[in-house]
PDB file of C-alpha atoms in Angstrom:
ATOM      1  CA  UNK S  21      26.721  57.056   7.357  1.00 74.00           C
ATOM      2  CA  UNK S  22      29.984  55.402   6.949  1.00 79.00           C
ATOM      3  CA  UNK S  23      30.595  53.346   3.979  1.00 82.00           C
ATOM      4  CA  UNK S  24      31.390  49.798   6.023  1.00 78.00           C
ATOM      5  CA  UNK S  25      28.403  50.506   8.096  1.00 74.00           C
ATOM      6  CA  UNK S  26      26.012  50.393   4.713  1.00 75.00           C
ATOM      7  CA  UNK S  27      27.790  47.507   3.845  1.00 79.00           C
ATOM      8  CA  UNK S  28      27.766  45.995   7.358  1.00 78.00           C
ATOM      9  CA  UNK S  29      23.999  46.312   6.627  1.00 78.00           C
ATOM     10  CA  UNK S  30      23.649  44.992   3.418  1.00 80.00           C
ATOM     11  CA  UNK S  31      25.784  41.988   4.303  1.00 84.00           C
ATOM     12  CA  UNK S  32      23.354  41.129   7.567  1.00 83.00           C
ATOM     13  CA  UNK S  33      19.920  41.733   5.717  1.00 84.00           C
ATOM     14  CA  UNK S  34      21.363  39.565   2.793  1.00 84.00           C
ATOM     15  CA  UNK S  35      21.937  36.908   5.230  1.00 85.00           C
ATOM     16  CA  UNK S  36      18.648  37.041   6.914  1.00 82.00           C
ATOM     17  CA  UNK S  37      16.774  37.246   3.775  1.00 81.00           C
ATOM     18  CA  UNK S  38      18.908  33.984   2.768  1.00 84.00           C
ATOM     19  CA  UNK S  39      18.047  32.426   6.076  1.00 81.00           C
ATOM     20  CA  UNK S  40      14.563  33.049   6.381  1.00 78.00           C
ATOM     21  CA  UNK S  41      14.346  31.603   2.366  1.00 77.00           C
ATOM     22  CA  UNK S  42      15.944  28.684   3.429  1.00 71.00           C
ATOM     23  CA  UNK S  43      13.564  28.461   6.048  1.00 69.00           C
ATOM     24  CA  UNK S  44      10.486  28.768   4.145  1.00 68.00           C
ATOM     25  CA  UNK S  45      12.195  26.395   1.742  1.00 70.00           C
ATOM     26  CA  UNK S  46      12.704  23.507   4.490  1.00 65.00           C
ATOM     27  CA  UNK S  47       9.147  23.925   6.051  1.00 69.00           C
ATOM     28  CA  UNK S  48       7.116  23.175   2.370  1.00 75.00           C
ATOM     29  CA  UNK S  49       9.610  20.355   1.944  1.00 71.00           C
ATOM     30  CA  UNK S  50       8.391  19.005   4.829  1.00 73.00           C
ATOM     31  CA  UNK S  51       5.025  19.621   3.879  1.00 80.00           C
ATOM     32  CA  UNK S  52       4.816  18.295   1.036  1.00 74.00           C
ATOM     33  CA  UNK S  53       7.018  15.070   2.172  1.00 76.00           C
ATOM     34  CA  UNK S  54       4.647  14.924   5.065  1.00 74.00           C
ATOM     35  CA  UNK S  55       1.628  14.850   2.569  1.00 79.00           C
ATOM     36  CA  UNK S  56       3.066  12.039   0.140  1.00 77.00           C
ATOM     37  CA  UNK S  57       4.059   9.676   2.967  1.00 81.00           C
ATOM     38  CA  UNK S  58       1.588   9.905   5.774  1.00 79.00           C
ATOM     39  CA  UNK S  59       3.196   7.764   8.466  1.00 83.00           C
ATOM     40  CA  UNK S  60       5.757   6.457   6.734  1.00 86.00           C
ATOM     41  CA  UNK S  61       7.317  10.356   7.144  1.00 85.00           C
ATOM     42  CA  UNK S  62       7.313   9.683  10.887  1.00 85.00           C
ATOM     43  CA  UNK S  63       8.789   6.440  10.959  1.00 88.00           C
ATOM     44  CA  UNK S  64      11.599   7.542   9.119  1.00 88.00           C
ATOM     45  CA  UNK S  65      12.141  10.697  11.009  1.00 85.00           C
ATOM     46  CA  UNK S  66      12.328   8.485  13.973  1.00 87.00           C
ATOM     47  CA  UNK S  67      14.868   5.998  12.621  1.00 87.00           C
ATOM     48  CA  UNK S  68      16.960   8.818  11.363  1.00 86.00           C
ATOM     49  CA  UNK S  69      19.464  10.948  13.660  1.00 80.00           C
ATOM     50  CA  UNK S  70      17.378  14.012  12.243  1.00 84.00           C
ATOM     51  CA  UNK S  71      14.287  14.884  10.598  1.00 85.00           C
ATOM     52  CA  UNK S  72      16.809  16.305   7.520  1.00 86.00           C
ATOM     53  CA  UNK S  73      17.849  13.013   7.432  1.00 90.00           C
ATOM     54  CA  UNK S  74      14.891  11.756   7.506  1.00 89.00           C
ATOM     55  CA  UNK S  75      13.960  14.015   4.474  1.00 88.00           C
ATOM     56  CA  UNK S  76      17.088  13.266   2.519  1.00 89.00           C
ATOM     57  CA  UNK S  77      16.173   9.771   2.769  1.00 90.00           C
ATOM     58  CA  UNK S  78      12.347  10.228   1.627  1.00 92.00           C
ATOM     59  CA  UNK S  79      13.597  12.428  -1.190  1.00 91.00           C
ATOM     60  CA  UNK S  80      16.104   9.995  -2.320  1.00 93.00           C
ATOM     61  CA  UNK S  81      13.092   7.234  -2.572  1.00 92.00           C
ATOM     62  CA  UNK S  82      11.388   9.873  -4.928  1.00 91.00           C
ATOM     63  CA  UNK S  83      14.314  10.016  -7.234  1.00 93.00           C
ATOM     64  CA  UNK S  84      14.861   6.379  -7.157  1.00 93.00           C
ATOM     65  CA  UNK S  85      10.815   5.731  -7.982  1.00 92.00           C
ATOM     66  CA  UNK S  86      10.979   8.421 -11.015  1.00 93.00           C
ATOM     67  CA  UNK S  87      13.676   5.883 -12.654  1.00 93.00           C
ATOM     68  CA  UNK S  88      11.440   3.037 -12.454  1.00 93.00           C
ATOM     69  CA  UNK S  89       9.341   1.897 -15.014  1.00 93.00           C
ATOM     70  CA  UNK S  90       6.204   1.679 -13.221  1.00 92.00           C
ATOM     71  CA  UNK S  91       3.279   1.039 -15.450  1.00 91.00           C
ATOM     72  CA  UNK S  92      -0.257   0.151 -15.154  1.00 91.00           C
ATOM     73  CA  UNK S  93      -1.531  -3.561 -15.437  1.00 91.00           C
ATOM     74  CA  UNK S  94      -3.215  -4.312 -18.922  1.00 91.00           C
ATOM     75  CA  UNK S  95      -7.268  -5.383 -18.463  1.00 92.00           C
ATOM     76  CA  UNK S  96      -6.805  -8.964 -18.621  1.00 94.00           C
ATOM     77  CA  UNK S  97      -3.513  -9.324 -16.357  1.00 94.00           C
ATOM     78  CA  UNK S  98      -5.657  -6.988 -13.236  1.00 93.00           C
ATOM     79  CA  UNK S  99      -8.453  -9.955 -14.451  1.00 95.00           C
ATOM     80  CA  UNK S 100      -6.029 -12.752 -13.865  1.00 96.00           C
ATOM     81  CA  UNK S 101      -4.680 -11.678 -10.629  1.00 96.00           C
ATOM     82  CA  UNK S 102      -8.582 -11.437  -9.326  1.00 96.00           C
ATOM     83  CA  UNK S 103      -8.656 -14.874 -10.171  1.00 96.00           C
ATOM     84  CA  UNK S 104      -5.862 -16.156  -8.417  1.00 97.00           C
ATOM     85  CA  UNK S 105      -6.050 -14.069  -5.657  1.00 96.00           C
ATOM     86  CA  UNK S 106      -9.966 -15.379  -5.233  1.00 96.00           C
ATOM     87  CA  UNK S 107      -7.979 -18.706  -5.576  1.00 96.00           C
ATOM     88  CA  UNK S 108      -5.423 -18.250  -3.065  1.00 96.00           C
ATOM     89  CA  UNK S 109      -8.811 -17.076  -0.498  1.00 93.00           C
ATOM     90  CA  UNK S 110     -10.655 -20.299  -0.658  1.00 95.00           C
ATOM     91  CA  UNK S 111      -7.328 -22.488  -0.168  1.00 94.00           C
ATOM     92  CA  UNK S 112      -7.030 -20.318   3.199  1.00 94.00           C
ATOM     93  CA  UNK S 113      -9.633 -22.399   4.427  1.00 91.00           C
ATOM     94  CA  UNK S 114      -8.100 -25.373   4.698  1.00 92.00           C
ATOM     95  CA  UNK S 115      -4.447 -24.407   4.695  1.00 93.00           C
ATOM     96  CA  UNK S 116      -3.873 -20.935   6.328  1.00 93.00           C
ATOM     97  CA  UNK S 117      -0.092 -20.833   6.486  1.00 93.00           C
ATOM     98  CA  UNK S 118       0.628 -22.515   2.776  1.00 93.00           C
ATOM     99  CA  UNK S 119      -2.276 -19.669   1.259  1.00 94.00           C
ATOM    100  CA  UNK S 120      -0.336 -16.785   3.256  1.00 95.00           C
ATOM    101  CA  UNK S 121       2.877 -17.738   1.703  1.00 94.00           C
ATOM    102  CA  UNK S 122       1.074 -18.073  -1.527  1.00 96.00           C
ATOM    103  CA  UNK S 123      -0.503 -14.644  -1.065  1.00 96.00           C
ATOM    104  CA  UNK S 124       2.676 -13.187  -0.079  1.00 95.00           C
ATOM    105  CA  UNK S 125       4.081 -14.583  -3.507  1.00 95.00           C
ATOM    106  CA  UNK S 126       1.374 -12.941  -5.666  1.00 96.00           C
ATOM    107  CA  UNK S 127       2.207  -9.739  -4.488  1.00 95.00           C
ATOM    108  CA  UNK S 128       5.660 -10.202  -5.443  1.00 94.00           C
ATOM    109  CA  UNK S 129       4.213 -11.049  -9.191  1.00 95.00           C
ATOM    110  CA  UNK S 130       1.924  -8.498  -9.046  1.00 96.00           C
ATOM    111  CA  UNK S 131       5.265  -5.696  -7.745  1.00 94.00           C
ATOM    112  CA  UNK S 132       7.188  -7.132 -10.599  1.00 94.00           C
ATOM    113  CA  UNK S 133       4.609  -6.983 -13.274  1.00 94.00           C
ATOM    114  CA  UNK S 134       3.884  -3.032 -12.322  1.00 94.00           C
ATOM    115  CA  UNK S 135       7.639  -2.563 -12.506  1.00 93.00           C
ATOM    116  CA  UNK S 136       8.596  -2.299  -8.863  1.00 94.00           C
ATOM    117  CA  UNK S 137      11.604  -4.395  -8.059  1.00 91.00           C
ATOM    118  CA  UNK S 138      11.548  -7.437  -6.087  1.00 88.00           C
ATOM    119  CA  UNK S 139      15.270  -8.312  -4.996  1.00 83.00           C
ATOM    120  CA  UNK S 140      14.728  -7.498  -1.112  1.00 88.00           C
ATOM    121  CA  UNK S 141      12.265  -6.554   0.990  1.00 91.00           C
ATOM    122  CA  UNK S 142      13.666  -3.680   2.373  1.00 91.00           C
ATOM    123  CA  UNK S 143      14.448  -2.140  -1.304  1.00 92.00           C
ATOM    124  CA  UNK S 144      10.708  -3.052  -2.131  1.00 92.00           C
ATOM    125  CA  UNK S 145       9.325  -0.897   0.667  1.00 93.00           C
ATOM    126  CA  UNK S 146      11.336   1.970   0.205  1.00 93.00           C
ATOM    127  CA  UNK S 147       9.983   1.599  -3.428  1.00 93.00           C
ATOM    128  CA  UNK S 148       6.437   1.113  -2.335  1.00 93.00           C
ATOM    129  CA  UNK S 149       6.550   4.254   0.228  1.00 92.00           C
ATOM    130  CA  UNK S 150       6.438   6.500  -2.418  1.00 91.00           C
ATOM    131  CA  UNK S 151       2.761   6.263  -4.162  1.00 91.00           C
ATOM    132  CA  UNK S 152       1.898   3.165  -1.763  1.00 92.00           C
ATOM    133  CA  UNK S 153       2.531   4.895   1.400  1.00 89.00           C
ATOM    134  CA  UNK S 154      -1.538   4.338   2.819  1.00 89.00           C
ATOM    135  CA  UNK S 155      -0.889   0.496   3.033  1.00 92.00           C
ATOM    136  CA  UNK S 156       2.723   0.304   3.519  1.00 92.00           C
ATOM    137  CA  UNK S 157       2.271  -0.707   7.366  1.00 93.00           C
ATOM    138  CA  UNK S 158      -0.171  -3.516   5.983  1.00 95.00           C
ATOM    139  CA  UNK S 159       2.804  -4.728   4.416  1.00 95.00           C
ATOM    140  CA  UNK S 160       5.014  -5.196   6.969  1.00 94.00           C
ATOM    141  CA  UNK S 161       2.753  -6.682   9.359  1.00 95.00           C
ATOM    142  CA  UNK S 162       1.591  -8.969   6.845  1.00 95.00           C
ATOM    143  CA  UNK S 163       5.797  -9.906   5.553  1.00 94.00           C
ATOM    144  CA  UNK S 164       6.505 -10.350   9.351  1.00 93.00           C
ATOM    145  CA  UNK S 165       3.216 -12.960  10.069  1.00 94.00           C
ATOM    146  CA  UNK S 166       4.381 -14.705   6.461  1.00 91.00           C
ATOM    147  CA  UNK S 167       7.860 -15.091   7.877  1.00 88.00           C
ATOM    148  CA  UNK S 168       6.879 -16.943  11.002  1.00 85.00           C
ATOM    149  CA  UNK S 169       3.567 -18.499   9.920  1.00 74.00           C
ATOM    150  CA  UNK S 170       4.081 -21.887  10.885  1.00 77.00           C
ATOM    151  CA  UNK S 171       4.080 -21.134  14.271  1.00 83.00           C
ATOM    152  CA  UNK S 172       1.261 -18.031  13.943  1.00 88.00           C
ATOM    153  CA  UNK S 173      -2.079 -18.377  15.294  1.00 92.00           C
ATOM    154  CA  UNK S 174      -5.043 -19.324  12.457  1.00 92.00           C
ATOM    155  CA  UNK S 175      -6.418 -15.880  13.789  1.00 94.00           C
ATOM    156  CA  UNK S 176      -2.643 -14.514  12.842  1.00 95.00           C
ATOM    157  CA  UNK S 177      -2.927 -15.591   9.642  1.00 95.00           C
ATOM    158  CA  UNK S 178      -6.487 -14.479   8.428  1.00 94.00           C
ATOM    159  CA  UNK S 179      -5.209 -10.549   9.595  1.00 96.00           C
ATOM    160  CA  UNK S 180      -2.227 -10.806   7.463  1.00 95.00           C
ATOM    161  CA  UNK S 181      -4.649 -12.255   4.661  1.00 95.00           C
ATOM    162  CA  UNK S 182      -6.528  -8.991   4.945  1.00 95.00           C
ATOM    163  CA  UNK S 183      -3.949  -6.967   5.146  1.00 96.00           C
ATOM    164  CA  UNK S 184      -2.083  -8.511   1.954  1.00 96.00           C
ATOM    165  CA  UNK S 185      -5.303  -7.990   0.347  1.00 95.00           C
ATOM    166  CA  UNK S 186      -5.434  -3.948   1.192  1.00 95.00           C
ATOM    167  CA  UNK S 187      -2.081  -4.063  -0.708  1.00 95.00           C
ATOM    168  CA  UNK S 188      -2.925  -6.005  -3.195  1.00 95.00           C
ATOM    169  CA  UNK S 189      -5.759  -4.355  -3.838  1.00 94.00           C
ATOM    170  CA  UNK S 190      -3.941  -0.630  -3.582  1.00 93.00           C
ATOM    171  CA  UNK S 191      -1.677  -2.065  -6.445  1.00 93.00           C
ATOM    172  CA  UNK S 192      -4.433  -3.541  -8.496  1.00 91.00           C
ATOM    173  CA  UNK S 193      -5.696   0.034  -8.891  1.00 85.00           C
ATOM    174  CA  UNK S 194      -2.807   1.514 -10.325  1.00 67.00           C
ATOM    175  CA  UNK S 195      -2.325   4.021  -7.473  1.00 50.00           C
ATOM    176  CA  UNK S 196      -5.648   6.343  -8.467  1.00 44.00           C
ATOM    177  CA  UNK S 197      -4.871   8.426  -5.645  1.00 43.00           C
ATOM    178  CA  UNK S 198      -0.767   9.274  -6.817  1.00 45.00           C
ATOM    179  CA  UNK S 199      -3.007   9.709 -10.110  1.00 42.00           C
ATOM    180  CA  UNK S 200      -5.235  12.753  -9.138  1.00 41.00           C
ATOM    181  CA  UNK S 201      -2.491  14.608  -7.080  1.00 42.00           C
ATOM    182  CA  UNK S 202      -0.470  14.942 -10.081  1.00 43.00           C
ATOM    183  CA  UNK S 203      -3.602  15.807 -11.955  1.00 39.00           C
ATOM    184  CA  UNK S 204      -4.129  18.296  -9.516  1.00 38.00           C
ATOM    185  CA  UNK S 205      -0.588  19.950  -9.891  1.00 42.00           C
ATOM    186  CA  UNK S 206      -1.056  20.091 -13.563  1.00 39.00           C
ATOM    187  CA  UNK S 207      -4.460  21.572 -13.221  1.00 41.00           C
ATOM    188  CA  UNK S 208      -2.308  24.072 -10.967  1.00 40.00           C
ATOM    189  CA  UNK S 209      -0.040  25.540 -13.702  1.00 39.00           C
ATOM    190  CA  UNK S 210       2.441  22.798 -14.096  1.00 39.00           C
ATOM    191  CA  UNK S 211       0.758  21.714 -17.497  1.00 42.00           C
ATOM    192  CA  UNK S 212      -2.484  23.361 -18.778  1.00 37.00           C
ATOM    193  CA  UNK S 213      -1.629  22.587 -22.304  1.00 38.00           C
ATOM    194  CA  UNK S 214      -2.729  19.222 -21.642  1.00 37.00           C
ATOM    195  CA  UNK S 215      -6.219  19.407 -19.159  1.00 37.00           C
ATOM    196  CA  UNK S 216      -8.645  17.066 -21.873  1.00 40.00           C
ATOM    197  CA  UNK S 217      -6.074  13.901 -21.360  1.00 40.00           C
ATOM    198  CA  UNK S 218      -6.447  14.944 -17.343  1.00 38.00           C
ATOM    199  CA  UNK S 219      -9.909  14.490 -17.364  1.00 41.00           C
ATOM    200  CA  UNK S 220      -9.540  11.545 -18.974  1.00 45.00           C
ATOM    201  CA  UNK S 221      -6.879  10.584 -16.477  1.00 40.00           C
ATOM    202  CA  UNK S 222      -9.066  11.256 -13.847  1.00 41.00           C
ATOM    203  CA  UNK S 223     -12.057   9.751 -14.978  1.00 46.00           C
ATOM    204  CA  UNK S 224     -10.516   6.161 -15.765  1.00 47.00           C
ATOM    205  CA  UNK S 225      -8.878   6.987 -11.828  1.00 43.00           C
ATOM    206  CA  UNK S 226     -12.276   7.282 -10.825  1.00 44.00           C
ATOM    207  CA  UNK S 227     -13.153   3.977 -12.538  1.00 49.00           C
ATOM    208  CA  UNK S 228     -10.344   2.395 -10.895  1.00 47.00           C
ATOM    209  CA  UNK S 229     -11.342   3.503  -7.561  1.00 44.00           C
ATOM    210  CA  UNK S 230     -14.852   2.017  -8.004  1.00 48.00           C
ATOM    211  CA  UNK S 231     -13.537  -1.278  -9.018  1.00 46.00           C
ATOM    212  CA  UNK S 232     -11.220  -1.457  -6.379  1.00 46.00           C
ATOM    213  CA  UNK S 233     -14.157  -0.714  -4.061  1.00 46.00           C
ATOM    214  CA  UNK S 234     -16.439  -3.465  -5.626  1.00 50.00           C
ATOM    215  CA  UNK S 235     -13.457  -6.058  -5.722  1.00 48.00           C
ATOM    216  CA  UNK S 236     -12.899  -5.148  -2.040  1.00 47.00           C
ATOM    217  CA  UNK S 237     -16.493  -6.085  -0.974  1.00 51.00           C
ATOM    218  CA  UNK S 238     -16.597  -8.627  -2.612  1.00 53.00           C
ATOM    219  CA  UNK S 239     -13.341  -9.767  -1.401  1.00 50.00           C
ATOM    220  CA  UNK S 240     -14.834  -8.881   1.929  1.00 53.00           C
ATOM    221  CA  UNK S 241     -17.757 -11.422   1.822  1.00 54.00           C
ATOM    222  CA  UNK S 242     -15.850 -14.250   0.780  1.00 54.00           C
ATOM    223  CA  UNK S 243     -13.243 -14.051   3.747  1.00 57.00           C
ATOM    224  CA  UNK S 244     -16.614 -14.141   5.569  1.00 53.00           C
ATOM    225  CA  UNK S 245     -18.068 -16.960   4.104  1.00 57.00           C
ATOM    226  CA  UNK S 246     -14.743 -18.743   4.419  1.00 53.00           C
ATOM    227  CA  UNK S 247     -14.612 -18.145   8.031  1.00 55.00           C
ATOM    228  CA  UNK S 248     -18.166 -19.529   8.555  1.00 57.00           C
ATOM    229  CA  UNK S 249     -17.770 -22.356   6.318  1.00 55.00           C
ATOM    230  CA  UNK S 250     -14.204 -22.931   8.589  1.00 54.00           C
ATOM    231  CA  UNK S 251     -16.926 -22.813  11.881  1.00 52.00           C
ATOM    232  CA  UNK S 252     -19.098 -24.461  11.194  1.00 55.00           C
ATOM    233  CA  UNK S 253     -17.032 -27.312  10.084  1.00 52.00           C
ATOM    234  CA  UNK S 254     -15.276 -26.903  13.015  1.00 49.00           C
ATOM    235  CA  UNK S 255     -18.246 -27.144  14.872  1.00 54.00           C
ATOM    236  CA  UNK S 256     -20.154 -29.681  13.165  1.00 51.00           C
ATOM    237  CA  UNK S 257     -17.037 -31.906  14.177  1.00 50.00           C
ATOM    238  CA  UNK S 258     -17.359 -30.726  18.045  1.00 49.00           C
ATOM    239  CA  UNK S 259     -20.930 -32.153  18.029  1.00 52.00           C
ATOM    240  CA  UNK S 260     -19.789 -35.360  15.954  1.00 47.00           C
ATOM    241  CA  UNK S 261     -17.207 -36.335  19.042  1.00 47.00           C
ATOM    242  CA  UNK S 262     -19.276 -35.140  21.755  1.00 47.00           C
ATOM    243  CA  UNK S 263     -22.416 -37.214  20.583  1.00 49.00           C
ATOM    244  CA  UNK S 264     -21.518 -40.359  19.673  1.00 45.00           C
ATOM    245  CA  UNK S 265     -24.487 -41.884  17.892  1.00 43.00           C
ATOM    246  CA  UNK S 266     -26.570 -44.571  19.188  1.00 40.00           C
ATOM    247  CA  UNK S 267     -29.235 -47.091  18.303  1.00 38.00           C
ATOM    248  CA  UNK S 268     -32.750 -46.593  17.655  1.00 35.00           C
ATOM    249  CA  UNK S 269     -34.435 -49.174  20.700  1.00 41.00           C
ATOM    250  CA  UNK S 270     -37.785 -48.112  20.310  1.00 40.00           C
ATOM    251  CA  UNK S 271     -38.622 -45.883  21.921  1.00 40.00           C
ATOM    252  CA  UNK S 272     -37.825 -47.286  25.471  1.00 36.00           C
TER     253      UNK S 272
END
């Protein structure tokens, strides 16, 4: 066999062994961006001219988030922001639009006091995409009823109070969930020196996650009881104008 022809060869399986690499490479990139961000993977794919693009652009946020200094909230600061968020519920009662703006600004406080930035909205959902992604379109729904609520419906309002409250409550938690993946990739080689302070990790995620469940039913029932106090006030002032009271005469 002819020496250029071995090399002709070698040259050509090189290159298919460096294409079908790449390959492989590309597809578990996509995989695992496809994992992280849920929907938010398709969005961008469809904004973008490509879904490489699209992937650039979702590993860019990545980098960007591992700069931050995201932390957790202490005890009593997740305890003060249950206050004033069961604050900001009751005033929705009687004053839907001022208690979705209000809501709207005590997710900014609580973004800022995690460590996310807060200059622009855009900027804070990229930033929120990457361990937020579950209740990222609760977000924007939510930002784009708080930008035109004084002309949104009172029904308008109380879904973007719900939905501000799935983020707020996703942040309260300390993303639990971004949590046990990474425990689960140290688990999975990337760090067995350290599997005791994983448990641990995982447990107080677990902890987190049950809290966040209780605070969300609770949550839950007093949006309820709000709305039935609201309609049967409503109501009770129906009756008032459609039955004028009259005199007792007696019986006759």
């Amino acid at each position: 066999m002819p020496t250029w022809l071995i090399v002709l060869i070698v040259v050509v399986a090189v290159a298919v062994l460096g294409a079908v690499i790449w390959l492989v490479t590309q597809e578990m990139q996509r995989k695992r961006l496809q994992q992280r961000f849920g929907p938010e993977y398709d969005r961008t794919v469809a904004e973008k001219d490509s879904p490489r693009a699209a992937q650039r652009e979702l590993a860019e946020r990545e980098r960007r988030h591992k700069e931050l200094d995201i932390r957790p909230l202490s005890t009593s600061a997740r305890e003060r922001y249950v206050r004033e968020w069961a604050q900001v519920q009751e005033k929705f009662v009687d004053e839907p639009a001022p208690a979705v703006a209000e809501a709207d600004q005590l997710l900014n406080s609580l973004m800022a006091e995690r460590g996310y930035p807060t200059e622009g909205y855009e900027q804070q959902v990229a930033d929120l995409s990457v361990r937020h992604a579950k209740t990222l379109e609760h977000y924007r729904a939510a930002h784009t009823t708080q930008q035109k609520r004084d002309g949104a419906s009172t029904e308008d309002l109380r879904d973007a109070m719900v939905r501000y409250r799935a983020v707020f409550e996703d942040l309260l938690t300390d993303g639990a969930g971004e949590e046990q993946h990474d425990h689960h990739d140290r688990r999975n080689g990337h760090d067995h020196g350290h599997d005791h302070d994983g448990d641990r990790t995982e447990q107080r995620a677990a902890d987190r996650r049950d809290a966040g469940r209780d605070d969300s039913n609770r949550h839950e029932a007093e949006l309820h009881e709000t709305d039935r106090r609201d309609t049967d006030r409503h109501e009770t002032e129906r009756q008032a104008s459609a039955n004028p009271r009259t005199e007792w005469n007696g019986g006759r």
